[in-house]
Coordinates of C-alpha atoms in Angstrom, one line a residue:
M1 CA -18.6 0.3 -36.4
G2 CA -20.8 -2.7 -35.7
I3 CA -21.1 -4.8 -32.5
I4 CA -18.7 -6.8 -30.4
P5 CA -19.1 -10.4 -31.6
T6 CA -20.0 -12.9 -28.9
T7 CA -17.1 -15.1 -30.2
F8 CA -14.8 -12.7 -28.4
G9 CA -15.7 -14.8 -25.3
K10 CA -13.6 -17.6 -26.7
F11 CA -10.3 -15.7 -26.5
Q12 CA -10.0 -16.7 -22.9
K13 CA -6.2 -15.9 -22.6
I14 CA -6.5 -12.4 -23.9
Q15 CA -5.1 -9.8 -21.3
V16 CA -5.8 -6.5 -22.9
L17 CA -8.8 -5.6 -25.1
G18 CA -8.7 -2.2 -26.5
L19 CA -11.7 -1.2 -28.6
G20 CA -12.0 2.4 -27.8
G21 CA -13.1 5.1 -30.3
N22 CA -14.5 2.6 -32.9
K23 CA -18.2 3.7 -33.0
L24 CA -19.2 0.3 -31.8
S25 CA -22.9 -0.1 -30.9
G26 CA -25.3 -2.6 -29.4
E27 CA -24.8 -4.0 -25.9
I28 CA -21.6 -5.1 -24.2
P29 CA -22.0 -8.9 -24.5
A30 CA -22.3 -11.1 -21.4
S31 CA -19.6 -13.3 -22.9
I32 CA -17.1 -10.7 -21.9
G33 CA -17.1 -12.5 -18.6
N34 CA -15.4 -15.5 -20.2
L35 CA -12.2 -13.5 -20.5
T36 CA -10.9 -14.5 -17.1
Q37 CA -7.3 -13.5 -17.9
L38 CA -8.4 -10.0 -18.9
F39 CA -6.3 -7.2 -17.3
A40 CA -7.4 -4.1 -19.1
L41 CA -10.7 -3.4 -20.9
E42 CA -11.0 -0.2 -23.0
L43 CA -14.4 0.4 -24.5
G44 CA -14.6 4.2 -24.3
E45 CA -15.8 6.5 -27.0
N46 CA -18.3 4.2 -28.6
K47 CA -22.1 4.0 -28.8
F48 CA -22.8 1.0 -26.5
E49 CA -26.3 0.9 -25.0
G50 CA -27.9 -1.1 -22.1
T51 CA -26.2 -1.9 -18.9
I52 CA -22.8 -3.2 -17.7
P53 CA -23.1 -7.0 -17.9
P54 CA -23.0 -8.6 -14.4
T55 CA -20.7 -11.3 -15.8
I56 CA -17.9 -8.8 -15.8
V57 CA -17.3 -9.9 -12.2
N58 CA -15.9 -13.2 -13.6
C59 CA -12.9 -11.2 -14.9
Q60 CA -11.1 -11.5 -11.6
N61 CA -7.8 -10.2 -13.1
L62 CA -9.4 -7.0 -14.4
Q63 CA -7.7 -3.9 -13.1
Y64 CA -8.3 -1.3 -15.8
L65 CA -11.9 -0.6 -16.9
N66 CA -12.8 2.3 -19.2
I67 CA -16.3 2.4 -20.6
S68 CA -16.7 6.2 -20.7
Q69 CA -18.5 8.2 -23.4
N70 CA -21.1 5.7 -24.3
N71 CA -24.9 5.5 -23.9
L72 CA -25.0 3.0 -21.0
N73 CA -27.7 3.3 -18.5
G74 CA -29.1 1.7 -15.3
S75 CA -27.4 1.6 -12.0
I76 CA -23.8 0.9 -11.4
P77 CA -23.6 -2.8 -10.8
Q78 CA -22.9 -3.9 -7.2
Q79 CA -20.7 -6.6 -8.6
L80 CA -18.0 -4.1 -9.3
F81 CA -17.6 -3.7 -5.5
G82 CA -18.0 -5.7 -2.4
P83 CA -16.2 -8.9 -1.0
S84 CA -16.1 -10.6 -4.4
S85 CA -15.3 -7.4 -6.3
L86 CA -12.7 -6.9 -8.9
Q87 CA -9.3 -5.6 -7.8
L88 CA -9.6 -2.4 -9.9
I89 CA -6.9 0.2 -9.9
F90 CA -8.6 2.4 -12.6
L91 CA -12.4 2.8 -13.2
D92 CA -13.9 5.3 -15.7
L93 CA -17.7 5.3 -16.1
S94 CA -18.0 8.9 -17.1
H95 CA -20.2 10.5 -19.8
N96 CA -23.0 7.9 -19.7
S97 CA -26.5 7.8 -18.3
F98 CA -26.1 5.8 -15.2
T99 CA -28.7 6.5 -12.5
G100 CA -29.2 5.7 -8.8
K101 CA -26.6 6.0 -6.1
L102 CA -22.9 5.5 -6.1
P103 CA -22.7 2.3 -4.1
F104 CA -21.5 2.5 -0.6
K105 CA -19.3 -0.5 -1.3
V106 CA -17.1 1.8 -3.5
G107 CA -14.9 1.9 -0.4
S108 CA -13.9 -1.7 -1.1
L109 CA -11.7 -0.6 -4.0
K110 CA -8.6 -0.5 -1.9
N111 CA -6.2 -0.4 -4.8
V112 CA -8.0 2.1 -7.1
Y113 CA -6.0 5.3 -7.9
G114 CA -8.3 6.7 -10.6
L115 CA -12.1 6.9 -10.2
D116 CA -14.3 8.8 -12.7
V117 CA -18.1 8.7 -12.6
S118 CA -18.6 12.2 -13.9
N119 CA -21.4 13.4 -16.2
N120 CA -24.0 10.8 -15.4
N121 CA -27.4 11.0 -13.6
L122 CA -26.2 9.7 -10.2
S123 CA -28.0 11.0 -7.1
G124 CA -28.0 10.6 -3.4
E125 CA -25.1 11.3 -1.1
I126 CA -21.4 10.7 -1.8
P127 CA -20.6 7.6 0.2
T128 CA -18.5 8.3 3.3
S129 CA -16.7 5.0 2.5
I130 CA -14.9 6.8 -0.3
G131 CA -12.4 7.7 2.4
N132 CA -11.3 4.0 2.5
C133 CA -9.8 4.3 -1.1
L134 CA -6.5 5.3 0.4
I135 CA -4.5 5.1 -2.8
L136 CA -6.9 7.3 -4.7
E137 CA -5.2 10.1 -6.7
T138 CA -7.9 11.4 -9.0
L139 CA -11.6 11.6 -8.1
Y140 CA -14.1 13.0 -10.6
L141 CA -17.8 13.2 -9.5
Q142 CA -18.9 16.4 -11.4
G143 CA -22.0 16.7 -13.5
N144 CA -24.3 14.5 -11.4
S145 CA -27.1 15.2 -8.9
F146 CA -25.2 14.3 -5.7
E147 CA -26.7 16.0 -2.6
G148 CA -25.9 16.4 1.0
S149 CA -22.5 17.4 2.3
L150 CA -19.0 16.6 1.0
P151 CA -17.9 13.7 3.2
S152 CA -15.1 14.7 5.7
S153 CA -13.6 11.2 5.1
I154 CA -12.1 12.6 1.9
A155 CA -9.5 14.1 4.1
S156 CA -8.2 10.5 4.6
L157 CA -7.1 10.4 0.9
K158 CA -3.6 11.6 1.6
G159 CA -2.4 10.9 -2.0
L160 CA -5.3 12.7 -3.7
Q161 CA -4.1 15.0 -6.5
E162 CA -7.3 16.0 -8.3
L163 CA -10.9 16.4 -6.9
D164 CA -13.8 17.7 -8.9
V165 CA -17.4 17.7 -7.5
S166 CA -18.7 20.6 -9.5
Q167 CA -22.2 20.9 -10.9
N168 CA -24.0 18.9 -8.3
N169 CA -26.4 19.8 -5.5
L170 CA -23.9 19.5 -2.6
S171 CA -24.4 21.7 0.5
G172 CA -23.0 22.4 3.9
S173 CA -19.5 23.6 4.7
I174 CA -16.2 22.7 3.0
P175 CA -14.4 20.0 5.1
K176 CA -11.4 21.6 6.8
G177 CA -9.4 18.4 6.3
I178 CA -9.1 19.1 2.5
E179 CA -6.7 21.9 3.2
K180 CA -4.3 19.4 4.8
L181 CA -4.1 17.1 1.7
P182 CA -0.4 17.4 0.8
F183 CA -0.6 16.5 -2.9
L184 CA -3.9 18.1 -3.9
E185 CA -3.2 20.3 -7.0
Y186 CA -6.7 20.7 -8.5
L187 CA -10.0 21.3 -6.7
N188 CA -13.3 22.2 -8.3
I189 CA -16.4 22.6 -6.1
S190 CA -18.1 25.1 -8.3
F191 CA -21.9 25.3 -8.9
N192 CA -23.1 23.7 -5.7
N193 CA -24.7 25.1 -2.6
F194 CA -21.7 25.2 -0.3
E195 CA -21.8 27.8 2.5
G196 CA -19.6 29.1 5.3
E197 CA -16.0 29.9 5.6
V198 CA -13.5 28.9 2.9
P199 CA -10.2 27.4 4.4
T200 CA -7.0 29.4 3.8
E201 CA -4.3 26.7 3.9
G202 CA -3.1 24.0 1.5
V203 CA -4.7 24.0 -1.9
F204 CA -6.9 27.0 -0.9
K205 CA -3.8 29.3 -1.0
N206 CA -3.5 29.1 -4.8
T207 CA -6.5 30.6 -6.7
S208 CA -5.3 29.2 -10.0
I209 CA -5.9 25.6 -9.0
I210 CA -9.3 26.0 -7.3
S211 CA -12.7 26.9 -8.5
L212 CA -15.5 28.0 -6.1
I213 CA -17.8 29.9 -8.4
G214 CA -21.6 29.3 -8.2
N215 CA -21.6 28.9 -4.4
T216 CA -23.2 32.2 -3.3
K217 CA -23.1 31.5 0.4
L218 CA -19.3 31.1 0.7
C219 CA -17.3 33.7 2.6
G220 CA -13.8 34.4 3.9
G221 CA -10.8 32.6 2.4
I222 CA -7.7 34.4 1.1
S223 CA -8.1 38.0 -0.2
K224 CA -7.5 37.0 -3.9
L225 CA -10.8 35.1 -3.8
Q226 CA -12.6 38.4 -3.2
L227 CA -15.3 36.7 -1.2
P228 CA -17.4 38.6 1.4
K229 CA -16.2 38.5 5.0
C230 CA -17.8 36.0 7.2
P231 CA -20.3 37.5 9.7
L232 CA -19.2 37.6 13.4
S233 CA -20.9 35.3 15.8
I234 CA -23.7 37.1 17.7
M235 CA -22.9 37.6 21.3
K236 CA -25.4 36.2 23.8
P237 CA -26.6 38.3 26.8
R238 CA -24.2 38.5 29.7
K239 CA -26.7 36.7 32.0
S240 CA -26.8 33.7 29.6
I241 CA -23.1 33.5 29.4
G242 CA -22.8 33.6 33.2
F243 CA -25.3 30.8 33.6
K244 CA -23.5 28.7 31.0
L245 CA -20.2 29.3 32.8
V246 CA -21.6 28.0 36.1
V247 CA -22.9 24.9 34.3
V248 CA -19.5 24.2 32.7
V249 CA -17.6 24.7 35.9
S250 CA -19.9 22.3 37.7
I251 CA -19.5 19.7 35.0
V252 CA -15.7 20.0 35.1
I253 CA -15.6 19.6 38.9
F254 CA -17.9 16.5 38.6
F255 CA -15.7 14.9 36.0
F256 CA -12.5 15.7 38.0
L257 CA -13.9 13.9 41.1
F258 CA -15.2 11.0 39.0
S259 CA -11.8 10.6 37.3
S260 CA -10.0 10.7 40.6
F261 CA -12.1 7.9 41.9
L262 CA -11.4 5.8 38.8
V263 CA -7.7 6.4 39.1
L264 CA -7.6 5.4 42.7
F265 CA -9.7 2.3 42.0
W266 CA -7.4 1.3 39.1
M267 CA -4.2 1.8 41.1
K268 CA -5.6 -0.3 44.0
R269 CA -6.7 -3.1 41.6
S270 CA -3.4 -3.1 39.6
K271 CA -1.4 -3.8 42.8
K272 CA -3.4 -7.1 43.2
K273 CA -3.0 -8.2 39.6
L274 CA 0.2 -8.8 37.7
P275 CA 0.4 -7.0 34.3
S276 CA -0.6 -9.1 31.4
M277 CA 1.0 -9.0 28.0
V278 CA -2.3 -10.0 26.4
S279 CA -4.1 -7.0 27.9
T280 CA -1.5 -4.6 26.4
I281 CA -2.3 -5.8 22.9
G282 CA -6.0 -5.2 23.3
L283 CA -7.0 -7.4 20.4
L284 CA -8.7 -10.8 20.4
P285 CA -8.8 -12.9 23.6
N286 CA -5.6 -14.8 24.3
V287 CA -5.3 -18.4 23.4
S288 CA -4.0 -21.3 25.5
Y289 CA -1.1 -23.5 24.7
K290 CA -3.5 -26.4 24.3
E291 CA -5.4 -24.6 21.6
L292 CA -2.2 -23.8 19.6
Y293 CA -1.0 -27.4 20.2
Q294 CA -4.2 -28.8 18.7
A295 CA -4.3 -26.2 15.9
T296 CA -0.9 -27.2 14.6
S297 CA -1.4 -31.0 15.0
R298 CA 1.0 -31.0 17.9
F299 CA 3.4 -28.6 16.2
S300 CA 3.9 -31.1 13.5
P301 CA 6.8 -30.6 11.1
S302 CA 4.4 -30.8 8.2
N303 CA 2.8 -27.5 9.4
L304 CA 6.2 -25.8 9.7
I305 CA 6.2 -22.9 7.2
G306 CA 9.2 -20.9 8.3
Y307 CA 11.8 -20.4 10.9
G308 CA 14.4 -17.8 12.1
S309 CA 16.8 -17.0 14.8
F310 CA 14.0 -16.2 17.3
G311 CA 11.7 -19.1 16.6
A312 CA 9.6 -21.1 14.1
V313 CA 6.3 -20.3 12.3
Y314 CA 3.6 -22.9 12.0
K315 CA 0.4 -23.0 9.9
G316 CA -2.7 -23.8 12.1
A317 CA -6.4 -24.0 12.0
L318 CA -7.8 -22.2 15.1
G319 CA -11.2 -22.3 16.7
Q320 CA -14.4 -23.9 15.7
E321 CA -14.3 -22.1 12.4
E322 CA -10.9 -23.6 11.8
R323 CA -9.6 -20.2 10.8
L324 CA -6.2 -20.4 9.1
V325 CA -3.5 -18.6 11.1
A326 CA 0.3 -18.3 11.3
I327 CA 1.6 -19.1 14.7
K328 CA 5.1 -17.8 15.6
V329 CA 6.5 -19.8 18.4
L330 CA 9.4 -18.1 20.2
N331 CA 12.6 -20.1 20.9
L332 CA 13.1 -19.0 24.4
Q333 CA 16.5 -20.7 24.5
H334 CA 17.7 -17.7 22.5
K335 CA 18.7 -15.0 25.0
R336 CA 17.0 -12.2 23.0
A337 CA 13.8 -14.1 22.2
S338 CA 11.7 -12.7 25.1
K339 CA 12.9 -9.2 24.2
S340 CA 11.9 -9.9 20.6
F341 CA 8.4 -11.0 21.8
M342 CA 8.0 -7.8 23.7
A343 CA 9.2 -5.7 20.8
E344 CA 6.8 -7.3 18.4
C345 CA 3.8 -6.9 20.8
N346 CA 4.6 -3.3 21.5
A347 CA 5.1 -2.5 17.8
L348 CA 1.9 -4.2 16.6
R349 CA -0.6 -3.4 19.3
N350 CA -1.5 0.1 18.1
I351 CA -0.8 0.1 14.4
R352 CA -3.3 -0.7 11.6
H353 CA -2.4 -0.6 7.9
R354 CA -3.5 -2.7 4.9
N355 CA 0.1 -3.6 4.1
L356 CA 1.1 -4.6 7.6
V357 CA 0.6 -8.2 8.9
K358 CA -2.3 -8.3 11.3
I359 CA -1.7 -9.8 14.7
L360 CA -4.8 -11.6 16.0
T361 CA -3.7 -12.6 19.5
C362 CA -0.8 -14.0 21.6
C363 CA 0.0 -16.7 24.1
S364 CA 2.2 -16.4 27.1
S365 CA 1.8 -19.6 29.1
M366 CA 3.4 -22.9 30.1
D367 CA 3.7 -26.0 27.8
Y368 CA 2.9 -29.6 28.9
N369 CA 6.4 -30.0 30.3
G370 CA 6.2 -27.0 32.6
N371 CA 8.4 -24.8 30.4
Q372 CA 7.6 -21.2 29.6
F373 CA 5.9 -20.8 26.2
K374 CA 5.3 -17.6 24.1
A375 CA 3.7 -17.3 20.7
L376 CA 2.2 -14.7 18.5
V377 CA -0.8 -15.5 16.2
F378 CA -1.1 -13.7 12.9
E379 CA -3.5 -13.8 9.9
F380 CA -2.4 -16.5 7.4
M381 CA -0.9 -15.4 4.1
T382 CA -1.8 -18.0 1.4
N383 CA 1.0 -17.0 -1.0
G384 CA 3.8 -17.2 1.5
S385 CA 6.8 -14.9 1.5
L386 CA 8.2 -12.8 -1.4
D387 CA 11.5 -14.6 -1.0
I388 CA 10.1 -18.0 -2.2
W389 CA 8.7 -16.2 -5.3
L390 CA 12.0 -14.5 -6.1
H391 CA 14.2 -17.5 -5.3
P392 CA 12.2 -20.7 -5.5
E393 CA 13.8 -23.9 -4.6
R394 CA 14.2 -26.5 -7.3
D395 CA 11.5 -28.7 -6.0
N396 CA 9.1 -25.8 -5.3
K397 CA 6.1 -25.6 -7.6
N398 CA 6.1 -21.8 -7.3
Q399 CA 7.7 -20.3 -10.4
S400 CA 9.2 -16.8 -10.2
S401 CA 8.0 -16.3 -13.8
N402 CA 4.5 -15.9 -12.3
L403 CA 5.7 -12.7 -10.6
S404 CA 5.1 -10.1 -13.4
L405 CA 6.4 -6.6 -13.6
L406 CA 3.1 -5.2 -12.5
Q407 CA 3.0 -7.5 -9.5
R408 CA 6.5 -6.4 -8.5
L409 CA 5.5 -2.8 -8.9
N410 CA 2.5 -3.3 -6.7
I411 CA 4.5 -5.2 -4.1
A412 CA 7.2 -2.5 -4.1
I413 CA 4.4 0.2 -3.5
D414 CA 2.7 -1.9 -0.8
V415 CA 6.0 -2.3 1.2
A416 CA 6.9 1.4 0.7
S417 CA 3.4 2.5 1.9
A418 CA 3.7 0.3 5.0
I419 CA 7.2 1.7 5.9
D420 CA 6.0 5.2 5.2
Y421 CA 3.1 4.6 7.6
L422 CA 5.4 3.2 10.3
H423 CA 7.8 6.2 10.0
N424 CA 5.5 9.1 9.4
H425 CA 1.8 8.3 10.2
S426 CA 1.5 5.9 13.1
A427 CA 0.8 7.2 16.6
Q428 CA 4.3 6.4 17.6
P429 CA 7.0 6.2 14.9
I430 CA 8.4 2.7 14.4
I431 CA 11.6 1.5 12.8
H432 CA 11.3 -2.0 11.4
C433 CA 15.0 -2.8 11.4
D434 CA 14.8 -6.1 9.4
L435 CA 13.2 -5.4 6.0
K436 CA 13.9 -8.1 3.5
P437 CA 11.9 -10.3 1.0
S438 CA 11.4 -13.1 3.6
N439 CA 9.7 -10.7 5.9
N440 CA 7.2 -9.6 3.3
L441 CA 4.2 -11.9 3.0
L442 CA 1.7 -12.1 0.1
D443 CA -2.0 -12.7 0.6
N444 CA -4.4 -14.4 -1.8
D445 CA -4.6 -11.3 -4.0
M446 CA -0.8 -10.9 -4.0
V447 CA -1.0 -7.8 -1.8
A448 CA 2.2 -7.5 0.3
H449 CA 2.1 -7.3 4.1
V450 CA 5.3 -6.4 6.0
S451 CA 5.8 -8.8 8.9
D452 CA 8.3 -9.8 11.6
F453 CA 8.7 -6.9 14.0
G454 CA 10.9 -8.8 16.4
L455 CA 13.7 -6.2 16.0
A456 CA 11.5 -3.1 15.8
R457 CA 12.3 0.0 17.7
L458 CA 9.8 2.5 18.9
L459 CA 10.6 6.2 18.6
P460 CA 9.3 9.0 20.8
A461 CA 6.1 10.5 19.4
T462 CA 7.7 13.7 18.3
D463 CA 7.6 15.7 15.0
D464 CA 11.2 14.6 14.3
C465 CA 10.7 11.1 12.9
S466 CA 14.4 10.7 12.2
Q467 CA 15.2 10.9 15.9
K468 CA 17.4 8.0 16.9
Q469 CA 17.0 5.7 19.8
S470 CA 19.5 3.5 21.5
S471 CA 19.2 -0.2 21.1
T472 CA 20.9 -3.5 21.8
I473 CA 24.5 -4.0 20.8
G474 CA 25.1 -5.6 17.3
I475 CA 23.9 -5.3 13.8
K476 CA 20.2 -4.4 13.6
G477 CA 18.8 -6.6 10.9
S478 CA 20.1 -9.2 8.4
I479 CA 23.5 -9.2 6.7
G480 CA 23.2 -7.7 3.2
Y481 CA 20.1 -5.6 4.1
A482 CA 21.3 -3.8 7.3
A483 CA 22.6 -0.3 6.7
P484 CA 26.4 0.1 6.8
E485 CA 26.2 2.5 9.8
Y486 CA 24.7 -0.3 11.8
G487 CA 27.8 -2.4 11.3
M488 CA 29.8 0.4 13.0
G489 CA 27.6 0.6 16.0
G490 CA 25.2 3.2 14.7
E491 CA 21.8 3.6 16.3
A492 CA 18.6 2.4 14.7
S493 CA 17.0 5.0 12.4
T494 CA 14.4 5.5 9.8
E495 CA 17.3 6.0 7.3
G496 CA 18.4 2.5 8.1
D497 CA 15.0 1.2 7.0
V498 CA 15.3 3.2 3.8
Y499 CA 18.6 1.5 3.0
S500 CA 17.0 -1.9 3.6
Y501 CA 14.2 -0.9 1.3
G502 CA 16.7 0.1 -1.4
I503 CA 18.4 -3.3 -1.3
F504 CA 15.0 -5.0 -1.2
L505 CA 13.9 -3.1 -4.4
L506 CA 17.1 -3.9 -6.3
E507 CA 16.9 -7.6 -5.3
M508 CA 13.2 -7.8 -6.4
F509 CA 13.9 -6.4 -9.9
L510 CA 17.3 -8.0 -10.5
R511 CA 16.5 -11.3 -8.7
K512 CA 19.9 -11.2 -7.1
R513 CA 20.4 -11.6 -3.3
P514 CA 22.8 -9.1 -1.7
T515 CA 24.6 -12.1 -0.3
D516 CA 25.1 -13.7 -3.7
E517 CA 28.6 -15.3 -4.0
M518 CA 29.4 -13.0 -7.0
F519 CA 29.5 -10.0 -4.6
K520 CA 33.0 -9.9 -3.3
D521 CA 36.2 -7.8 -3.4
G522 CA 34.2 -4.5 -3.0
L523 CA 31.4 -5.4 -5.4
N524 CA 27.9 -5.3 -3.9
L525 CA 24.4 -5.2 -5.2
H526 CA 24.3 -1.4 -5.2
N527 CA 27.5 -1.0 -7.2
F528 CA 26.5 -3.8 -9.5
A529 CA 23.3 -2.0 -10.5
K530 CA 24.9 1.5 -10.5
M531 CA 27.6 0.8 -13.1
A532 CA 25.1 -0.9 -15.5
L533 CA 22.6 1.9 -15.7
P534 CA 21.2 3.0 -17.9
K535 CA 22.8 1.5 -21.1
R536 CA 23.3 -2.1 -19.9
L537 CA 20.0 -2.6 -18.1
V538 CA 19.3 -5.8 -20.0
Q539 CA 22.4 -7.4 -18.6
I540 CA 21.4 -7.1 -15.0
V541 CA 17.5 -7.0 -14.8
D542 CA 15.6 -10.3 -14.1
P543 CA 15.2 -11.8 -17.7
I544 CA 11.6 -12.7 -16.8
L545 CA 10.7 -9.0 -17.0
L546 CA 12.1 -8.6 -20.5
P547 CA 10.3 -9.6 -23.8
R548 CA 10.6 -13.2 -24.7
E549 CA 12.8 -12.5 -27.7
V550 CA 15.4 -10.9 -25.4
E551 CA 17.7 -13.7 -24.1
E552 CA 19.2 -13.6 -20.7
T553 CA 22.7 -12.0 -20.8
Q554 CA 25.4 -13.2 -18.5
T555 CA 26.1 -10.9 -15.5
T556 CA 29.6 -12.2 -14.8
T557 CA 30.9 -9.7 -17.3
L558 CA 30.0 -6.8 -15.1
A559 CA 31.5 -8.4 -12.1
R560 CA 34.7 -9.0 -14.0
E561 CA 34.8 -5.4 -15.1
Y562 CA 34.3 -4.1 -11.6
N563 CA 37.1 -6.3 -10.2
N564 CA 39.5 -5.2 -12.9
E565 CA 40.2 -1.9 -11.1
N566 CA 36.9 -0.5 -12.3
E567 CA 38.1 -0.3 -15.9
I568 CA 35.1 -1.1 -18.0
Q569 CA 36.4 -2.9 -21.1
T570 CA 33.4 -4.4 -22.8
D571 CA 34.3 -6.7 -25.7
E572 CA 32.6 -6.5 -29.1
E573 CA 30.6 -9.6 -28.4
T574 CA 28.9 -8.1 -25.3
L575 CA 28.2 -4.9 -27.2
D576 CA 26.5 -6.9 -29.9
I577 CA 24.3 -8.6 -27.3
V578 CA 23.3 -5.3 -25.8
N579 CA 22.6 -3.7 -29.2
L580 CA 20.4 -6.6 -30.1
C581 CA 18.4 -6.4 -26.9
H582 CA 16.0 -3.7 -27.9
I583 CA 13.2 -3.4 -25.5
D584 CA 10.2 -1.1 -25.4
A585 CA 11.1 2.5 -24.4
N586 CA 8.4 2.6 -21.7
L587 CA 9.5 -0.7 -20.2
N588 CA 13.1 0.6 -20.2
K589 CA 12.1 3.9 -18.6
C590 CA 10.1 2.0 -15.9
L591 CA 12.8 -0.4 -15.0
V592 CA 15.6 2.3 -15.0
S593 CA 13.4 4.6 -12.8
V594 CA 12.7 1.8 -10.3
L595 CA 16.4 0.8 -10.0
E596 CA 17.4 4.5 -9.6
I597 CA 15.1 4.7 -6.6
G598 CA 16.7 1.5 -5.3
L599 CA 20.1 3.2 -5.7
A600 CA 18.9 6.5 -4.1
C601 CA 17.6 4.6 -1.1
S602 CA 20.8 2.5 -0.6
M603 CA 23.3 5.3 -0.6
E604 CA 26.1 4.7 1.9
S605 CA 25.5 8.0 3.6
P606 CA 22.2 8.2 5.5
K607 CA 21.8 11.9 4.7
E608 CA 21.8 11.2 1.0
R609 CA 19.0 8.7 1.1
M610 CA 15.4 9.4 0.1
N611 CA 12.6 9.3 2.7
M612 CA 9.8 6.8 2.5
E613 CA 7.1 9.3 1.8
E614 CA 9.0 10.5 -1.3
V615 CA 9.7 6.9 -2.3
T616 CA 6.0 6.0 -2.1
R617 CA 5.0 8.9 -4.2
E618 CA 7.7 8.3 -6.8
M619 CA 6.8 4.6 -7.1
H620 CA 3.2 5.4 -7.7
L621 CA 4.2 7.9 -10.5
I622 CA 6.4 5.3 -12.1
K623 CA 3.6 2.7 -12.1
N624 CA 1.0 5.1 -13.4
A625 CA 3.2 6.3 -16.2
F626 CA 4.1 2.8 -17.3
L627 CA 0.5 1.5 -17.2
G628 CA -0.8 4.6 -18.9
S629 CA 1.5 4.1 -21.8
K630 CA 0.6 0.4 -22.1
I631 CA -3.2 1.2 -22.1
R632 CA -2.8 3.9 -24.7
R633 CA -0.8 1.5 -27.0
G634 CA -3.0 -1.5 -26.2
G635 CA 0.0 -3.5 -25.2
L636 CA 0.4 -6.4 -22.8
I637 CA 1.6 -5.9 -19.3

């Protein structure tokens, strides 16, 4: 009972504040905005009144917000959304008295997986921008006064598992796209004014997980729903049909002639003009060598931020706005550099995903010495590559300790989502062929973006995404990350990317490169993790992920055991260390589950590996289970 003291604002380093179910009253103090390190705020099941303080936007690290079952009123603050919004992954405002509309900017919550605004007094239409919350798994909007139609953009929420819009004033037809949501396992649209035909596929096949009651104008659907049959369309008089047929035929002939004229014109023009790589990308206007030369201060070594076999990457400030960009300059002395340039352009020109690096434009020109010059220009990632976070150099100010377990889980999901998109959801399936930490870049919000498509392979746009395609001779990718079948001349495949992801996942949570000098004589990163799980997890996992009281154990013991004809002979001292290293059960379960996915992805046989759609789903479940347990217990992440 009582109120939240304003002195709470002095605890600026607090990360989790759990005050739920305490019958607290009064207003949520504005001083809550001083808790800039706050990750989770649990204020549900109290008697708070007034509004959500706008100062909450100052808690830029806040990801979990639960203020359900209170007496809060007013409109939902715009500060929760928009360009300067919080990076929320869970938001529960249910069972209050909020009024007004659900802000259109709700679509800016790109990382939210749970959204609950049920049982309030919200009105207006459900924003179509809700379809931009691509990671959303649970959406509860019931018990309000929403009107208009259910936005068809909800069909974009491919990971949606539960949807409840019951007890509103919604009307119109049920969007057909809902039946194609692969993971939807609960749907409640009851007590609205929906009308028309009920779909018959997907979630609508199972009457035990859907509720349609209270919509008197619905018809059709599967027989178990016992809804009336939909009326047949009334036929128009024969004379009217004939007239329309003449009109349609006339329009078709006109468009055929017009299209033929355009084709002839285009063919004639294309003979006079050489094909341009820039035009195939179809993005921003191409830039000149001079512009890139000036943007990088004459390609100064001080602006060099990375390099590889096909070229170097420079940081630059482009245009009058001095927009920060990353400029990848191809080393055309390399015999495969031009092919890499083409591969990257072709791979990136038609794909769009929040976890893929965004190409802005390209340059194919001549330098000041008359030599051929090719470069690609990307958006700049302020936090560099994942590799420098996992394996910082001694003089690097970046500390791997800053990369928490939650951040690693988020990055793993980001990368899995990007590869799943490339394999299964892009217009033309793409195999990345070189997935590793150095090719994953982190933006200002530590969101991962897969980059470097210089080795990418395009697959035919067929339903069989595992279809192979021939490629250049040699290993496709980097040593340690390339699938074993590539070393034997195997063709590029989606299974090869899955293997690379598995090694990537193990490296990220063990902080061991697959090329570490300890891996020899048959021991590799996969085997190293496999023989330690689950009992000796603390001996292999990155010590930074363990509680402070758990000291780092030496991993050379495991290597010695493997090399001793695989006879595991652990001495008493090692057993004592393991027994002393008691870690939280949920932390243990989370880490073991992640590493098991890494092992399942990096199996030697391609047929035994998981697919990226399954990996993405499992990684989300692991993260949600871990965070859910931490919030319930009020622990720190």
